[in-house]
XYZ file of C-alpha atoms in Angstrom:
570
model
C 4.663 -21.572 -5.610
C 4.983 -18.133 -4.032
C 3.539 -16.985 -0.748
C 2.859 -13.302 -1.297
C 1.314 -11.110 -3.982
C -1.258 -8.374 -4.473
C -4.979 -8.346 -5.126
C -5.301 -6.684 -8.537
C -8.815 -5.484 -7.776
C -7.603 -3.322 -4.892
C -4.337 -1.908 -6.253
C -4.597 1.879 -6.670
C -1.239 2.579 -8.336
C 0.179 4.486 -5.349
C 3.587 2.767 -5.743
C 4.106 2.682 -1.952
C 5.190 -0.960 -2.226
C 7.596 -0.171 -5.076
C 9.201 2.591 -3.037
C 9.729 0.434 0.032
C 10.935 -2.757 -1.681
C 14.679 -2.947 -0.997
C 15.461 -5.149 -4.014
C 13.106 -3.811 -6.727
C 11.142 -7.054 -6.730
C 7.816 -5.412 -7.588
C 6.961 -4.734 -11.184
C 4.118 -2.556 -12.390
C 2.117 -3.651 -15.417
C -0.967 -1.761 -16.599
C -0.844 0.188 -13.367
C -0.981 -2.960 -11.194
C 1.766 -4.055 -8.791
C 3.028 -7.629 -9.103
C 5.691 -9.423 -7.065
C 8.485 -11.042 -9.030
C 9.246 -14.327 -7.298
C 12.708 -14.549 -8.798
C 13.735 -11.275 -7.089
C 11.599 -11.276 -3.920
C 13.319 -12.012 -0.593
C 9.986 -12.253 1.328
C 10.908 -9.504 3.779
C 7.273 -8.398 4.061
C 8.031 -4.675 3.839
C 5.454 -4.166 1.078
C 2.678 -5.656 3.221
C 3.381 -3.126 5.970
C 3.030 -0.017 3.810
C 0.134 -0.847 1.466
C -2.599 1.697 2.306
C -5.222 -0.607 0.765
C -4.070 -3.576 2.887
C -3.869 -5.246 -0.498
C -1.131 -7.798 0.182
C -2.218 -11.393 -0.325
C -0.268 -13.736 1.971
C -0.778 -17.424 1.411
C -2.132 -18.929 4.612
C -1.684 -22.587 5.496
C -4.111 -22.386 8.385
C -6.747 -24.479 6.625
C -4.105 -27.095 5.871
C -3.132 -27.209 9.562
C -6.770 -27.640 10.567
C -7.047 -30.535 8.115
C -3.970 -32.154 9.688
C -5.625 -31.865 13.093
C -8.819 -33.513 11.816
C -6.812 -36.384 10.317
C -5.288 -39.379 12.133
C -1.770 -37.936 11.890
C 0.193 -36.740 14.884
C 0.420 -32.956 14.669
C 3.435 -31.334 16.327
C 3.922 -27.602 16.882
C 7.367 -26.024 16.795
C 6.953 -22.632 18.481
C 9.516 -19.871 17.917
C 10.955 -18.400 21.146
C 9.594 -14.924 20.334
C 6.040 -16.109 21.142
C 6.291 -14.807 24.700
C 6.906 -11.286 23.401
C 3.330 -11.345 22.079
C 1.421 -13.136 24.787
C 3.151 -11.564 27.779
C 1.674 -12.748 31.072
C -0.365 -15.399 29.274
C 2.698 -17.021 27.681
C 2.701 -20.016 30.016
C -0.844 -20.812 28.880
C 0.169 -21.188 25.228
C 1.043 -24.926 25.444
C -2.431 -25.649 26.823
C -4.017 -23.352 24.242
C -2.321 -25.195 21.384
C -3.407 -28.542 22.816
C -6.977 -27.236 22.955
C -6.685 -26.210 19.299
C -5.744 -29.808 18.489
C -1.961 -30.166 18.521
C -0.669 -33.437 19.948
C 2.795 -32.215 20.944
C 4.168 -28.712 21.471
C 7.882 -27.935 21.591
C 9.907 -24.740 21.510
C 12.100 -24.357 18.428
C 14.923 -23.199 20.675
C 15.699 -26.810 21.700
C 17.550 -27.140 18.386
C 19.792 -24.132 18.863
C 22.943 -25.484 20.508
C 24.345 -27.645 17.667
C 23.875 -24.713 15.270
C 25.581 -22.288 17.640
C 28.465 -24.762 17.910
C 28.782 -24.733 14.116
C 28.877 -20.927 14.157
C 31.622 -21.015 16.784
C 33.785 -23.073 14.443
C 33.610 -20.304 11.825
C 34.091 -17.599 14.462
C 37.395 -19.212 15.395
C 38.788 -19.932 11.936
C 42.356 -18.759 11.354
C 41.526 -17.298 7.924
C 40.781 -13.613 7.421
C 37.447 -14.265 5.728
C 34.124 -12.753 6.727
C 31.157 -14.988 7.591
C 27.428 -14.405 7.923
C 24.996 -16.343 10.108
C 22.290 -18.224 8.219
C 19.528 -17.877 10.849
C 17.476 -15.386 8.840
C 15.778 -16.876 5.741
C 15.092 -13.437 4.233
C 18.819 -12.647 4.540
C 19.691 -15.961 2.893
C 17.310 -15.033 0.051
C 18.870 -11.594 -0.241
C 22.390 -12.971 -0.590
C 21.515 -15.807 -2.975
C 19.396 -13.597 -5.259
C 21.168 -10.256 -5.107
C 24.663 -10.856 -3.704
C 25.642 -14.233 -5.190
C 29.310 -13.240 -5.274
C 29.443 -13.508 -1.483
C 27.192 -16.548 -0.998
C 30.302 -18.429 0.150
C 30.365 -16.090 3.153
C 27.078 -17.556 4.402
C 27.778 -20.186 7.033
C 26.517 -23.383 5.325
C 24.188 -24.494 8.116
C 20.430 -25.042 8.061
C 18.194 -22.719 10.079
C 16.986 -23.740 13.576
C 13.347 -24.352 12.616
C 14.327 -26.640 9.709
C 16.666 -28.501 12.048
C 13.940 -28.754 14.663
C 11.535 -30.050 12.022
C 13.962 -32.874 11.216
C 14.300 -33.648 14.924
C 10.527 -33.834 15.330
C 10.195 -36.166 12.327
C 12.755 -38.485 13.926
C 11.185 -38.214 17.348
C 7.479 -38.573 16.510
C 7.720 -40.428 13.201
C 8.157 -39.413 9.582
C 4.361 -39.395 9.186
C 3.953 -36.753 11.876
C 2.871 -33.326 10.624
C 5.218 -30.592 11.790
C 3.804 -27.061 11.990
C 6.111 -24.142 12.681
C 4.538 -21.134 14.417
C 6.648 -18.006 14.277
C 7.166 -14.330 13.430
C 8.436 -14.611 9.849
C 6.880 -14.684 6.370
C 10.156 -15.809 4.776
C 9.975 -19.080 6.679
C 6.873 -19.963 4.655
C 8.966 -19.896 1.491
C 11.930 -21.640 3.137
C 9.762 -24.511 4.389
C 8.367 -25.036 0.888
C 11.822 -26.068 -0.359
C 12.522 -28.335 2.611
C 10.822 -31.575 3.627
C 10.966 -31.336 7.400
C 8.246 -28.755 8.062
C 4.782 -29.410 6.647
C 3.220 -26.003 7.274
C 4.087 -22.561 8.614
C 1.706 -20.149 10.292
C 2.668 -16.754 11.650
C 1.903 -15.397 15.092
C -0.494 -13.011 13.390
C -2.395 -15.959 11.915
C -2.339 -17.753 15.281
C -3.952 -14.770 17.013
C -6.714 -14.687 14.385
C -7.218 -18.433 14.838
C -7.541 -17.999 18.598
C -10.040 -15.170 18.113
C -12.216 -17.263 15.802
C -12.091 -20.348 18.068
C -14.099 -21.091 21.175
C -10.929 -21.255 23.270
C -10.573 -18.370 25.707
C -6.922 -17.825 26.624
C -7.707 -15.983 29.858
C -9.675 -18.960 31.199
C -6.855 -21.492 30.684
C -4.366 -22.711 33.270
C -0.603 -22.847 32.740
C 1.057 -25.917 31.224
C 4.580 -26.865 30.163
C 5.890 -27.425 26.662
C 6.743 -31.001 25.818
C 10.272 -29.721 25.247
C 11.966 -26.378 25.887
C 15.426 -24.969 26.578
C 15.465 -22.166 29.099
C 19.095 -21.104 28.609
C 18.570 -19.841 25.042
C 15.129 -18.233 25.235
C 16.519 -14.761 24.491
C 17.909 -15.787 21.108
C 15.182 -13.731 19.360
C 16.724 -10.495 20.637
C 19.227 -8.939 18.234
C 22.779 -9.581 19.415
C 21.985 -12.542 21.669
C 23.050 -15.045 19.006
C 26.341 -13.159 18.789
C 26.703 -13.391 22.560
C 26.155 -17.164 22.469
C 28.768 -17.465 19.698
C 31.337 -15.329 21.523
C 31.098 -17.331 24.701
C 34.443 -16.307 26.220
C 36.647 -15.544 23.221
C 36.585 -15.798 19.420
C 39.290 -15.129 16.860
C 36.932 -13.050 14.726
C 35.115 -9.857 15.541
C 31.370 -10.460 15.844
C 28.891 -7.747 14.864
C 25.086 -7.872 15.071
C 23.118 -5.818 12.538
C 19.366 -5.468 12.135
C 17.230 -3.809 9.466
C 17.368 -4.208 5.708
C 19.021 -0.845 5.000
C 21.970 -1.421 7.351
C 22.253 -5.061 6.302
C 22.541 -4.074 2.638
C 25.293 -1.608 3.534
C 27.181 -4.414 5.275
C 26.746 -6.737 2.276
C 28.020 -4.016 -0.056
C 31.040 -3.532 2.201
C 31.744 -7.289 2.340
C 31.452 -7.529 -1.447
C 33.854 -4.591 -1.800
C 36.267 -6.319 0.622
C 36.124 -3.472 3.132
C 35.849 -5.935 6.029
C 38.139 -8.770 7.070
C 38.076 -11.380 9.792
C 34.530 -10.580 10.948
C 31.444 -12.678 11.599
C 28.119 -10.897 11.098
C 24.772 -11.694 12.664
C 22.518 -10.112 10.031
C 18.759 -9.668 10.470
C 16.596 -8.308 7.642
C 13.859 -7.113 10.009
C 14.451 -4.115 12.244
C 14.727 -5.456 15.812
C 15.195 -8.958 14.411
C 12.514 -11.557 15.053
C 10.708 -9.296 17.525
C 9.990 -7.007 14.574
C 9.249 -9.871 12.191
C 6.939 -9.555 9.197
C 4.585 -12.182 10.641
C 4.071 -10.428 13.960
C 0.523 -9.235 14.800
C -0.245 -5.664 13.810
C -1.558 -4.781 17.260
C 0.358 -1.565 17.908
C 2.586 -3.102 20.592
C 6.078 -1.578 20.502
C 9.323 -3.492 20.133
C 10.364 -2.488 23.653
C 7.170 -3.878 25.172
C 7.753 -7.146 23.306
C 11.357 -7.264 24.494
C 10.334 -6.802 28.149
C 7.689 -9.538 27.771
C 10.313 -11.945 26.439
C 12.863 -11.120 29.145
C 10.295 -11.517 31.924
C 9.151 -14.862 30.528
C 12.735 -16.133 30.260
C 13.388 -15.154 33.897
C 10.287 -16.964 35.112
C 11.180 -20.134 33.184
C 14.731 -20.145 34.564
C 13.311 -20.296 38.055
C 11.823 -23.713 37.261
C 13.772 -26.829 38.176
C 14.476 -28.024 34.624
C 17.371 -29.994 33.190
C 18.286 -27.644 30.348
C 21.144 -29.869 29.142
C 18.736 -32.605 28.097
C 17.601 -31.255 24.675
C 21.127 -30.716 23.390
C 22.413 -34.146 24.389
C 19.294 -35.974 23.228
C 19.018 -34.472 19.763
C 22.641 -35.236 18.940
C 21.721 -38.919 19.042
C 19.569 -38.448 15.932
C 22.729 -37.686 13.906
C 20.972 -35.123 11.690
C 23.000 -33.456 8.953
C 23.192 -29.700 9.552
C 24.903 -28.825 6.281
C 23.249 -26.433 3.853
C 24.359 -25.568 0.332
C 23.471 -22.050 -0.771
C 22.920 -21.369 -4.469
C 23.341 -18.583 -6.962
C 19.706 -17.593 -7.569
C 20.434 -14.217 -9.098
C 18.310 -12.851 -11.908
C 20.095 -9.639 -12.912
C 18.329 -7.002 -14.945
C 19.425 -6.392 -18.530
C 21.578 -3.296 -18.894
C 20.538 -0.897 -21.684
C 23.177 1.155 -23.471
C 23.394 4.934 -23.074
C 21.379 5.611 -26.223
C 18.544 3.363 -25.022
C 18.546 4.990 -21.587
C 18.347 8.457 -23.136
C 15.487 7.368 -25.374
C 13.514 6.175 -22.328
C 14.397 9.317 -20.351
C 13.159 11.453 -23.240
C 9.879 9.533 -23.264
C 9.497 10.545 -19.611
C 10.069 14.210 -20.426
C 13.700 14.122 -19.238
C 15.385 15.886 -22.136
C 18.272 17.356 -20.178
C 20.150 16.608 -16.962
C 18.226 19.191 -14.956
C 14.990 17.373 -15.826
C 16.205 14.310 -13.903
C 14.757 15.213 -10.511
C 15.594 11.853 -8.876
C 12.641 12.431 -6.534
C 12.065 8.716 -5.879
C 8.248 8.968 -5.974
C 8.098 6.152 -8.552
C 9.999 3.835 -6.192
C 13.391 4.094 -7.868
C 16.287 6.112 -6.451
C 17.146 7.871 -9.691
C 15.508 8.579 -13.040
C 18.181 6.501 -14.759
C 17.487 3.539 -12.452
C 13.818 3.921 -13.368
C 14.780 3.969 -17.061
C 16.593 0.636 -16.603
C 13.439 -0.757 -14.994
C 11.326 0.461 -17.924
C 13.799 -1.174 -20.296
C 13.327 -4.453 -18.410
C 9.531 -4.082 -18.548
C 9.151 -3.997 -14.765
C 8.182 -0.321 -14.625
C 6.090 2.001 -16.761
C 6.839 5.466 -18.086
C 3.740 6.975 -16.501
C 4.923 6.009 -12.994
C 6.863 9.307 -13.083
C 4.700 11.761 -11.117
C 6.400 14.996 -12.287
C 6.102 13.794 -15.903
C 2.428 12.864 -15.532
C 1.703 16.136 -13.752
C 3.337 18.098 -16.540
C 1.462 16.001 -19.080
C -1.828 16.659 -17.294
C -1.082 20.368 -17.083
C -0.257 20.462 -20.775
C -3.478 18.635 -21.590
C -5.385 20.989 -19.306
C -3.845 23.947 -21.101
C -4.800 22.495 -24.480
C -8.400 22.006 -23.356
C -8.510 25.469 -21.748
C -7.128 27.115 -24.863
C -9.018 25.080 -27.466
C -12.527 24.668 -26.104
C -15.251 26.830 -27.731
C -16.796 27.336 -24.268
C -16.108 30.606 -22.498
C -14.075 29.908 -19.359
C -12.891 32.255 -16.659
C -11.147 31.978 -13.305
C -12.091 34.737 -10.846
C -10.441 35.290 -7.456
C -12.133 35.976 -4.105
C -11.896 39.732 -4.737
C -13.905 39.221 -7.942
C -10.934 40.056 -10.141
C -10.180 37.987 -13.229
C -7.314 35.546 -12.862
C -7.579 34.309 -16.431
C -9.985 34.178 -19.371
C -9.515 31.531 -22.024
C -9.121 32.626 -25.681
C -12.803 31.964 -26.431
C -13.892 34.294 -23.619
C -11.397 36.960 -24.635
C -12.673 36.825 -28.228
C -16.289 37.040 -27.042
C -15.581 40.179 -25.011
C -13.166 41.562 -27.665
C -10.184 41.578 -25.265
C -6.583 41.287 -26.387
C -4.801 38.109 -25.320
C -3.873 38.297 -21.615
C -5.317 41.786 -21.055
C -8.159 40.502 -18.897
C -5.841 39.379 -16.077
C -6.447 41.435 -12.921
C -9.484 43.251 -14.337
C -12.644 43.343 -12.157
C -15.366 40.999 -13.377
C -17.906 43.850 -13.226
C -16.430 45.194 -16.457
C -17.901 42.238 -18.347
C -20.517 40.462 -16.206
C -22.909 41.107 -13.320
C -20.740 41.331 -10.204
C -23.616 40.673 -7.782
C -24.180 37.216 -9.250
C -20.585 36.234 -8.550
C -20.656 37.808 -5.089
C -23.746 35.786 -4.137
C -22.127 32.560 -5.321
C -19.049 33.266 -3.190
C -20.873 34.507 -0.071
C -23.689 31.959 -0.058
C -21.540 29.132 -1.440
C -24.408 28.246 -3.751
C -23.434 27.372 -7.301
C -25.378 28.452 -10.375
C -25.923 25.759 -12.989
C -26.894 26.591 -16.593
C -28.503 29.970 -16.014
C -29.700 31.872 -19.106
C -28.643 35.542 -19.178
C -28.836 38.330 -21.752
C -26.093 40.936 -21.829
C -26.465 44.634 -22.630
C -25.416 44.058 -26.232
C -28.330 41.616 -26.642
C -26.044 38.606 -26.642
C -27.333 35.558 -24.796
C -25.330 33.113 -22.651
C -25.983 29.929 -20.677
C -23.624 30.269 -17.692
C -22.461 28.034 -14.848
C -20.691 29.579 -11.844
C -18.953 27.368 -9.260
C -17.192 28.431 -6.038
C -14.153 26.294 -5.123
C -13.783 26.734 -1.360
C -10.400 24.982 -1.055
C -8.871 27.224 -3.731
C -10.811 30.464 -3.064
C -11.549 30.614 -6.767
C -14.703 31.006 -8.840
C -14.968 29.070 -12.120
C -17.176 30.631 -14.782
C -18.187 28.552 -17.798
C -20.576 29.810 -20.460
C -21.991 28.912 -23.864
C -22.745 31.692 -26.357
C -26.237 30.824 -27.642
C -26.909 34.190 -29.305
C -27.059 32.671 -32.825
C -29.307 29.873 -31.625
C -31.577 32.398 -29.964
C -31.820 34.453 -33.179
C -32.620 31.356 -35.220
C -35.276 30.397 -32.674
C -36.822 33.852 -32.900
C -37.003 33.566 -36.686
C -38.663 30.174 -36.416
C -41.169 31.529 -33.932
C -41.952 34.411 -36.264
C -42.527 31.999 -39.144
C -44.881 29.936 -36.998
C -46.823 33.035 -35.886
C -47.088 34.167 -39.495
C -48.422 30.753 -40.428
C -51.051 30.949 -37.720
C -52.068 34.422 -38.797
C -52.487 33.111 -42.322
C -54.659 30.329 -40.948
C -56.757 32.960 -39.168
C -57.199 34.841 -42.425
C -58.334 31.621 -44.089
C -60.890 31.165 -41.333
C -62.118 34.724 -41.681
C -62.400 34.465 -45.461
C -64.140 31.118 -45.109
C -66.700 32.694 -42.813
C -67.356 35.504 -45.240
C -67.957 33.036 -48.038
C -70.043 30.937 -45.679
C -72.349 33.836 -44.897
C -72.924 34.485 -48.609
C -73.724 30.932 -49.516
C -74.980 29.696 -46.198
C -77.876 27.970 -47.755
C -75.542 25.899 -49.881
C -72.886 24.978 -47.267
C -75.032 24.551 -44.198
C -73.326 22.701 -41.347
C -70.166 22.095 -43.462
C -69.019 25.689 -42.854
C -69.226 25.317 -39.134
C -67.253 22.099 -39.267
C -64.510 23.814 -41.327
C -64.240 26.627 -38.790
C -63.975 24.189 -35.902
C -61.276 22.198 -37.696
C -59.114 25.238 -38.537
C -59.557 26.668 -35.047
C -58.375 23.390 -33.525
C -55.322 23.441 -35.835
C -54.474 26.986 -34.749
C -54.856 26.096 -31.070
C -52.723 22.971 -31.482
C -49.854 24.927 -33.068
C -50.020 27.614 -30.423
C -49.941 25.105 -27.565
C -47.093 23.065 -29.094
C -44.867 26.101 -29.613
C -45.789 27.852 -26.395
C -47.037 30.973 -28.238
C -49.488 33.210 -26.355
């Protein structure tokens, strides 16, 4: 069960998501982007860049509302970064959540101390090994799926919200429904594989819920959480976890890194054994949890969020609160903090050189200089793209230079092969190019028309009017000096300062039509002669024919009139 994907009906094959995905977890099939669960780390980068806002994120909001309607106790575990969003209204959030239907509201940070203590053990090991904090679920996914060789470097400890979920189940009963509210999409996937958190909603989803409810945040008074821990409220800021681990002194160097690009560089360096005796606090999101993938897209900057969080933490510290209570109380539950990380890698199949070259050739890359490595398709190099095509997660026509060349070639074929006369004329009314059909019509040698003024072949005033008045001519019938007849269309392209001229030579059709008209006129003249002769006979034997002669004349006259009207002959 995966928590993110794309709406096929809205995908426009722009490949923005493919380009931004740090682990090539998006495949393209029939022009449609699809997330590969086995490779996805749920970092949320693709949802940020999709111009169609096409990312489908599974929401558990309806499930949470059902919990609230039921007889179960519903407990909210709120990530400490909440105050970065709500600013001056942060102290109203406990009351807000109670109004929405939660029975108990605690801050996730109450679970932090035992985990920090575990990290300190690894920070003070006498070995020369490197270790990585396991706070960030997207980072844990990244290592297990794409860096399994260094999964042993992950500190084998559960994340704070999973730990807090277990605490809440012990505290309020195993039947209680625990809902985590936080800044991270990856926690949705993490909670699915654990049994301590029943649902996860992001801060973005919470804000939408508030907006759709009848609860007005500004009208609420301040209330306390059922449990909080004021000494660790800044843990959402990058580097603060490292500061808590360092305390006074650690045997290992401790480095905090945020952002997927820098984190991947660190993982590469660890895998290549370029570091020793270091503990890393790695965050997939730039600016850590304050830049999380589940944060509202409200345009608020990281620095504004950081100031909000710091100000809130200061105001809470001023309260007379026994901050040692959560740590001592939760230890009594004797909850196991251990976590076993797995090798979840799904490596791509590696084609041999011959297979790569065959795929490159199919993309128009016949020599090294053709490999532009432009990255438009989402892959760093053309060869990397070829490997993706081999694994059926990319398509040949994702290569923009190749498709452009293909389109240009097709355009050239159409331009050269069509029986229509086609010309491109510049703003000075000089010919840019005539196609072969036009050159043949005007008896011009191939390429000799380029740069010649259009007046040499067609009426210049017509083209000038189209350009000046920006009024196109559609299917106008003209006759040239050599009695040849054309149906022409003239279009002014403002953005290119170019006139397109397209014409059909209908001279033969016109000649055939004239012959047909002549035959019809001749037939009518013959009919007139019949009438005249009939009248002459009628006059001679009028006594015999009587009224019959008149009727014959009327009938033939009607026939003549009918033919004339039908053919438009005057």
